[in-house]
Short mmCIF file of C-alpha atoms in Angstrom, two decimals:
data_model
loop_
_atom_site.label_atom_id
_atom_site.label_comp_id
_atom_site.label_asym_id
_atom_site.label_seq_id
_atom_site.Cartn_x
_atom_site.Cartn_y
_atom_site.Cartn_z
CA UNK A 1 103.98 180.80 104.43
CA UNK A 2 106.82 178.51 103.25
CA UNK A 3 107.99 178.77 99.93
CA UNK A 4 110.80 177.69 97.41
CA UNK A 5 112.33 180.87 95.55
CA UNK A 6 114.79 181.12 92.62
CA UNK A 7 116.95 183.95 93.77
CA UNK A 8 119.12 183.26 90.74
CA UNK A 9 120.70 180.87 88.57
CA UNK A 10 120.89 177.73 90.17
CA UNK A 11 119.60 179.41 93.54
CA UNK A 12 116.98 177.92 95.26
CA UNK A 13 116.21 179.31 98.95
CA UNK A 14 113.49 177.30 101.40
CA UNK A 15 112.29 180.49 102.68
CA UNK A 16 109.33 182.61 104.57
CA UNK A 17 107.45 184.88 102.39
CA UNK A 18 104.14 186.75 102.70
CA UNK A 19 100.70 184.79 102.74
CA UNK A 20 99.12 184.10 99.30
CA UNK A 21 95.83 186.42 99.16
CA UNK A 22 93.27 184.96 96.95
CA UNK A 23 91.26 188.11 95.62
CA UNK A 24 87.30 188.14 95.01
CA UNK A 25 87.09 186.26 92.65
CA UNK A 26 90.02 183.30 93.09
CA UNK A 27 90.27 180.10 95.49
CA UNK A 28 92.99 180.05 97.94
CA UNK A 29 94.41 176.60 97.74
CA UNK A 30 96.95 174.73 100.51
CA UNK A 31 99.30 173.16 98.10
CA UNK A 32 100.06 169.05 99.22
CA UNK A 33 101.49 168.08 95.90
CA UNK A 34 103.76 169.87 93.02
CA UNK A 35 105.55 168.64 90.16
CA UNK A 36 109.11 169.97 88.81
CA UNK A 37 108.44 170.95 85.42
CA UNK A 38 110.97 171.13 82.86
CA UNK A 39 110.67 175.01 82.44
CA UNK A 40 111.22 175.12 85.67
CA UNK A 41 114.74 173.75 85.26
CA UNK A 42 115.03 176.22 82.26
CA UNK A 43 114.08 178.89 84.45
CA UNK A 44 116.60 177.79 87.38
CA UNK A 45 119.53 177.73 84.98
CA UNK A 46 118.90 181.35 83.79
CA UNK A 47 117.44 179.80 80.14
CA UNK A 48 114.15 181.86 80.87
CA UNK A 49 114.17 185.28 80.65
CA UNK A 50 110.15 185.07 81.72
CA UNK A 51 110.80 183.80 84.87
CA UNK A 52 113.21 186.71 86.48
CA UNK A 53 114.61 185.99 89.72
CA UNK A 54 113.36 186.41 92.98
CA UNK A 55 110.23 184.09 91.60
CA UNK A 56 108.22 181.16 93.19
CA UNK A 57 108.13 178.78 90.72
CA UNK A 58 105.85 175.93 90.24
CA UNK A 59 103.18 175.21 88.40
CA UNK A 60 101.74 171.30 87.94
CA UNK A 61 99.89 171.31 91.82
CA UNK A 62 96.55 170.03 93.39
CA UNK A 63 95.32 170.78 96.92
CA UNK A 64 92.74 171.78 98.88
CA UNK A 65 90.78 174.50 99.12
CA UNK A 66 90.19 176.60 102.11
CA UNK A 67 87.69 179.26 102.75
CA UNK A 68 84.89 180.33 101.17
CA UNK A 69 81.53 178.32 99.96
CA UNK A 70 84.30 175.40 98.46
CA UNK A 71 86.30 175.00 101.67
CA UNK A 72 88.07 171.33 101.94
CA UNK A 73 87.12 170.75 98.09
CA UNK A 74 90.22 168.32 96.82
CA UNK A 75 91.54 170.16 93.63
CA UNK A 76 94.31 170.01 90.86
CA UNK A 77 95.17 173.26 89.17
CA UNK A 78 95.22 174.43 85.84
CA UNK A 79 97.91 176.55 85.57
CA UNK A 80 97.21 178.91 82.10
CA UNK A 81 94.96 181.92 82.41
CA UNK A 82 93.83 183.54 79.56
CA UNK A 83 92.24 186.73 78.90
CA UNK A 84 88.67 185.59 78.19
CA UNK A 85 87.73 188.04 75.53
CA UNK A 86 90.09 186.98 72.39
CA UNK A 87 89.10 185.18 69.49
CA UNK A 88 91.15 182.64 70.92
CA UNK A 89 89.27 182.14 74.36
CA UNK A 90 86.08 182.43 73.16
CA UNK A 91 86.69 179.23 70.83
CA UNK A 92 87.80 177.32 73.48
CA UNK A 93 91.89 177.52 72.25
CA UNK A 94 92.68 179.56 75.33
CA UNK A 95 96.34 178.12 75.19
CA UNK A 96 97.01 180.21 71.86
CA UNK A 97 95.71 183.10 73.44
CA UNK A 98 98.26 186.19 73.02
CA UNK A 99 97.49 187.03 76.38
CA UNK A 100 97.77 184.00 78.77
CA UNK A 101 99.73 183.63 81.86
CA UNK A 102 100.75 180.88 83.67
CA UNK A 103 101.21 180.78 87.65
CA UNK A 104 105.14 180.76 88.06
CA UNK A 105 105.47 183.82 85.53
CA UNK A 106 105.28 187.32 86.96
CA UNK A 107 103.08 188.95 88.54
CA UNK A 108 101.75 185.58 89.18
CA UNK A 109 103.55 183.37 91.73
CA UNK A 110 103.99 179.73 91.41
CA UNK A 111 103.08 176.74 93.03
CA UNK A 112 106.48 175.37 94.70
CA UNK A 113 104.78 177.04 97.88
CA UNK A 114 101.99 176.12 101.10
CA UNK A 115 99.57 178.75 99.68
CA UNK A 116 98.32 179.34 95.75
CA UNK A 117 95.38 181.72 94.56
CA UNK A 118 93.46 180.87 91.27
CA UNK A 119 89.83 181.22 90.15
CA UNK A 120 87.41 178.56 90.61
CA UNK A 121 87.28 177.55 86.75
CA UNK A 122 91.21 176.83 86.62
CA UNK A 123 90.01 174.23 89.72
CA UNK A 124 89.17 170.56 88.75
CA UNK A 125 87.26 168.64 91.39
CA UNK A 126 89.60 165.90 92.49
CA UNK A 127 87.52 162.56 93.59
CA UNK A 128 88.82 161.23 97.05
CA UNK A 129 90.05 157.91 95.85
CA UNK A 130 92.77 159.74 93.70
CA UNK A 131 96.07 160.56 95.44
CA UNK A 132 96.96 164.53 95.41
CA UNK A 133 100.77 163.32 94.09
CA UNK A 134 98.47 161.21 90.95
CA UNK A 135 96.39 164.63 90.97
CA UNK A 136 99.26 167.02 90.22
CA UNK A 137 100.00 165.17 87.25
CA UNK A 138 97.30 166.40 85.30
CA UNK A 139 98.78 169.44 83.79
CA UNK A 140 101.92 167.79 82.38
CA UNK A 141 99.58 164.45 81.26
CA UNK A 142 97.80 167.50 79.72
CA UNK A 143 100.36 168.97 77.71
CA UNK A 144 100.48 165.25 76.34
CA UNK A 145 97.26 164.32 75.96
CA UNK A 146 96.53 167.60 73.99
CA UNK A 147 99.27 167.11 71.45
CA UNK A 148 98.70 163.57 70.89
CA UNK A 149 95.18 164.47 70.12
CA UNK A 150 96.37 166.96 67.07
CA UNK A 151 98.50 164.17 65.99
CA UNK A 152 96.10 161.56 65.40
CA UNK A 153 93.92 163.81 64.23
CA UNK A 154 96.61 164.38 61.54
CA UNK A 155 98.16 161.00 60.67
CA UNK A 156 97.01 160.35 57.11
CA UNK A 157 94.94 156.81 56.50
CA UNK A 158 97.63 155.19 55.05
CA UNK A 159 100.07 155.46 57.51
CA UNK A 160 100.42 153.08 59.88
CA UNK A 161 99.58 153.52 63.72
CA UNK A 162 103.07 153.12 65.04
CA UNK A 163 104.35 155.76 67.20
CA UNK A 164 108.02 156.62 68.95
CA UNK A 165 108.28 158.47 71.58
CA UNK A 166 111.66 160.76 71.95
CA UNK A 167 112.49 161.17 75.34
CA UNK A 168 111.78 159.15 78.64
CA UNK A 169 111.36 162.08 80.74
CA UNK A 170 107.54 163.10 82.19
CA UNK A 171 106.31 164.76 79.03
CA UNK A 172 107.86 162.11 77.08
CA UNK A 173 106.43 159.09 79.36
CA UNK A 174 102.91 160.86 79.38
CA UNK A 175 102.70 161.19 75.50
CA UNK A 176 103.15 157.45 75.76
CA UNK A 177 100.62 156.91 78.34
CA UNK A 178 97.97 159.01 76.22
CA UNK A 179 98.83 157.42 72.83
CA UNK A 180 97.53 154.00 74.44
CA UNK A 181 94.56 155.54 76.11
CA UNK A 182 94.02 156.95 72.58
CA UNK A 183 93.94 153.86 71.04
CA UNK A 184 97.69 153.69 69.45
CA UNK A 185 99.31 150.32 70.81
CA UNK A 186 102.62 150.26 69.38
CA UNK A 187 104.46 152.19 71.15
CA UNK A 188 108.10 152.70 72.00
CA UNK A 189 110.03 155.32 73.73
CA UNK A 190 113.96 156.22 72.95
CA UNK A 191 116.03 157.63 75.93
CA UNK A 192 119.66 156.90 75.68
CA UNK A 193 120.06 157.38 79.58
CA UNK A 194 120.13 153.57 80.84
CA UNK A 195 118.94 154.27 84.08
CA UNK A 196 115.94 156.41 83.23
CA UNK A 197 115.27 153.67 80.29
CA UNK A 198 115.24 150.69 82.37
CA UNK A 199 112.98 152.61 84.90
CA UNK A 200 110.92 153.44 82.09
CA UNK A 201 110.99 149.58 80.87
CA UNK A 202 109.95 148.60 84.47
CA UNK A 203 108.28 150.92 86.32
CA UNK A 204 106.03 152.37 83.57
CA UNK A 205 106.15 149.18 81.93
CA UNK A 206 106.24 151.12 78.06
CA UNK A 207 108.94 149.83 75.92
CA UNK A 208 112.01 151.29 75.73
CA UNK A 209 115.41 151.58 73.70
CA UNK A 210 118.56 153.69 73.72
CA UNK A 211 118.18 155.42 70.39
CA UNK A 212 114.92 154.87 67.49
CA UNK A 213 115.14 152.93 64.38
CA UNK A 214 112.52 151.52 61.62
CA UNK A 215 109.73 153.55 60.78
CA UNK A 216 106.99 155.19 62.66
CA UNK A 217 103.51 157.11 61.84
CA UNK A 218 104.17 158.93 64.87
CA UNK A 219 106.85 160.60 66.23
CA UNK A 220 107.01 162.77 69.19
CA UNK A 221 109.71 164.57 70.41
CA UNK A 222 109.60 165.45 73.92
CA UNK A 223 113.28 166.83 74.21
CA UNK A 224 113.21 169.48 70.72
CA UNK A 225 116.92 169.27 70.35
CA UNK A 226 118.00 169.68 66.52
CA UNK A 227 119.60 166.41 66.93
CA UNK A 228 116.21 164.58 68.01
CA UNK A 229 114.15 166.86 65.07
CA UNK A 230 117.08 165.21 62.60
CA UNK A 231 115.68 161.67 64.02
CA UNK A 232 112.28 162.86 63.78
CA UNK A 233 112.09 163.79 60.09
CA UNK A 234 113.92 160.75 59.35
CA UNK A 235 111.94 157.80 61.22
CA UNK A 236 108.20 159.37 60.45
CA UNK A 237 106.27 157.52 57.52
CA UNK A 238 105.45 159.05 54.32
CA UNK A 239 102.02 160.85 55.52
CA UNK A 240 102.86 160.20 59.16
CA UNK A 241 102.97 163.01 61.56
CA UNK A 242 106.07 164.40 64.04
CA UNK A 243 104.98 165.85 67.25
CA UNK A 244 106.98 168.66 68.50
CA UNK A 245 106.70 169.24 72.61
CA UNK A 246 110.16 169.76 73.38
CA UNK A 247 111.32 173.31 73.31
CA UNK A 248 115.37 172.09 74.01
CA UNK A 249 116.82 174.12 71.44
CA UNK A 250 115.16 176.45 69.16
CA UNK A 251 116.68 175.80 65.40
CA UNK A 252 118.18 172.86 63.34
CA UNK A 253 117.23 169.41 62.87
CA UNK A 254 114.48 169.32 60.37
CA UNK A 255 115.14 167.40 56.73
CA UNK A 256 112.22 170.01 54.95
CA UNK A 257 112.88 168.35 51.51
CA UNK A 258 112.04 164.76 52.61
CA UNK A 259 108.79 166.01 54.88
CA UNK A 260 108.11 167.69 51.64
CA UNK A 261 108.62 164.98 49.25
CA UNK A 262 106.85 162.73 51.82
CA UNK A 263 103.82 164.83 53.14
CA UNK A 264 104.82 164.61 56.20
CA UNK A 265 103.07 166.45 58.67
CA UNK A 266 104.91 168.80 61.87
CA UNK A 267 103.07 169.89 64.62
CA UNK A 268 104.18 172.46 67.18
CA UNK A 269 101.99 172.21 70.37
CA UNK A 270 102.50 173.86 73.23
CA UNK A 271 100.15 173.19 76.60
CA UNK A 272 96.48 172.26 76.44
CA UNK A 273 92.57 174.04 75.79
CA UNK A 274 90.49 173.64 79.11
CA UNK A 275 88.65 170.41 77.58
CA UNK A 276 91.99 168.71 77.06
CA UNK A 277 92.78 169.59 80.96
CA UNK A 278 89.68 168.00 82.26
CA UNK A 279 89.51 164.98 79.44
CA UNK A 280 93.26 163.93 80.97
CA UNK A 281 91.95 164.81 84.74
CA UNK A 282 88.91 162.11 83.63
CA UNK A 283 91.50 159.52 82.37
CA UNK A 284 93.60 159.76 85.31
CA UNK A 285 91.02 159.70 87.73
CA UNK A 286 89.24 156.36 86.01
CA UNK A 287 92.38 155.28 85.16
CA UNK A 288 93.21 154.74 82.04
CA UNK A 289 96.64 156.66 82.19
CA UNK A 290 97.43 153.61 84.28
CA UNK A 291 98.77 153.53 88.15
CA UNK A 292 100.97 157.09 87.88
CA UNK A 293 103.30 155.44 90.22
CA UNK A 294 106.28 156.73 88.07
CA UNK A 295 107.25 159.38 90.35
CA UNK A 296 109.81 160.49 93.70
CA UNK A 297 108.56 162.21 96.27
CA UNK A 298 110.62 164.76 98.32
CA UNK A 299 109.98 167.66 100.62
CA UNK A 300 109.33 171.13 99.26
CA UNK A 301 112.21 172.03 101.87
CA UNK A 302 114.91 169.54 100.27
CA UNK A 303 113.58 171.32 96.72
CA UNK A 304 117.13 172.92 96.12
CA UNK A 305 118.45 169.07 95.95
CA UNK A 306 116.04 167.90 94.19
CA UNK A 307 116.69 170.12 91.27
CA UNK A 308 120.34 169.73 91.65
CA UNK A 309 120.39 166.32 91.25
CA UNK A 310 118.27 166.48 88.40
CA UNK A 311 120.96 169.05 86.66
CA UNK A 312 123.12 166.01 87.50
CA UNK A 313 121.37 163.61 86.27
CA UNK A 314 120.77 161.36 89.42
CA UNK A 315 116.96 160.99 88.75
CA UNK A 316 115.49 158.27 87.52
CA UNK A 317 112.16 158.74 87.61
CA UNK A 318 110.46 160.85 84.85
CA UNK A 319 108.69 163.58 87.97
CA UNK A 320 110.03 164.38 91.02
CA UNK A 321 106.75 165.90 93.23
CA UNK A 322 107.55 168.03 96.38
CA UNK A 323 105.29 167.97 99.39
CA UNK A 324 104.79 171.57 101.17
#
């Protein structure tokens, strides 16, 4: 089969490699849609000492699958794999398990390829009305929809439900997307890039400005810089909540005497439980994550200029998706 490997940093090679082999108890799956993820970028600039070169990377997919009793089945992958027997897994919080992998990590192979194994409970039936491109969009809409679930869960009564978003990128975009289909209308996202704002403004139609103000009962960062935690812990209410996806930079930022004084609440989330995967695969399929026409298609084969441009910064749109 086809594949895109990392090699090494900043080395991406369109390339033949051996079949995927789904074992006894997996799916094989033709890959028609994947997502670049932002660890993926980490990973092709040597930030990522999990993913070591050569690696297929890739890991926000849907497909079809072929062979066996599901063959042609329409399906979008969740990527995380835990171990099943933790206290973690058996409570339905497989994403904290100790244990998990992730396709993309070794020994598991990722998804920037024609063929992916998984087993059948990763697989989400896909309905045919819903585009594969809108389909592979369900693990970073995930990642969203999980932590603005803990968020809201969190926000204290008398805080108001105001929410900014930092970051226009996918994660950023999608935690917009799943505050409104979670019932939080005001909602604003801050990306200083121009371009990627105004493509936010009009092609995702969420608000948009270069850099947040006011105050918010919500705040999400989606980038995790210690510069965006700084603007965090300074825009969140008294008894509001900040949301922290981003994994940018790993210290600085936070004012812990005002969050203190304040009651503020943080929250570190990282990925999803297998309820929050299929709860975001129900709102994008019924659509109330909107159209998910927000992202650039290119060919799996033009993959090694798709992430150089985004290393450039010649993307606007939040998610490129690369066809096999």
């Amino acid at each position: 089969m086809k594949a895109l490997v990392y090699d090494g940093v900043e080395t991406l090679i369109f390339r033949d490699v051996p079949d995927a082999i789904a074992a006894p108890d997996q799916e094989l799956v033709r890959i028609a849609s994947s997502g670049i993820c932002g660890s993926d970028m980490h990973a092709y600039l040597g930030h990522d000492d999990r993913r070591p070169a050569p690696l297929i990377l890739g890991h926000e997919a849907a497909g079809t699958i072929i062979g066996g009793a599901r063959d042609g089945e329409r399906v979008t992958i969740n990527p995380l794999v835990g171990c099943g027997t933790c206290q973690y897994c058996t409570s339905g919080r497989e994403n904290l398990c100790p244990e998990r992998k992730i396709i993309s990590m070794p020994p598991r192979e990722g998804a920037f390829a024609e063929l992916v194994a998984m087993r059948p409970e990763n697989l989400v039936t896909v309905p045919d009305h819903v585009p594969f491109d809108k389909a592979a969009l369900a693990e970073p809409l995930a990642v969203s929809w999980h932590s603005v679930r803990l968020g809201l869960a969190a926000l204290d009564p008398g805080a108001s439900r105001s929410a900014l978003v930092l970051g226009g990128g996918a994660i950023g975009v999608a935690a917009a997307l799943a505050l409104k289909a979670q019932g939080l209308d005001d909602v604003v996202i801050a990306e200083p890039n121009e371009t990627r704002r105004l493509f936010v403004e009009n092609q995702c139609l969420i608000s948009s400005v270069p850099a947040g103000t006011g105050q918010f009962g919500m705040v999400v960062d989606a980038v995790g810089y210690a510069s965006t935690r700084d603007i965090a812990s300074s825009l969140t209410e008294p008894g509001g909540v900040i949301v922290h996806i981003g994994l940018g930079e790993d210290l600085g930022g936070l004012d812990i005497r005002r969050m203190t004084l304040q009651e503020i609440t943080f929250i570190g989330t990282y990925t999803y439980t297998p309820k929050d995967f299929r709860d975001t695969c129900a709102a994008i399929f019924d659509g109330r994550l909107g159209p998910l026409d927000w992202t650039e298609q290119r060919s799996l084969s033009d993959g090694a200029d798709a992430f150089a441009d985004l290393r450039a910064g010649r993307v606007a749109a939040p998610k490129i998706i690369l066809h096999p």
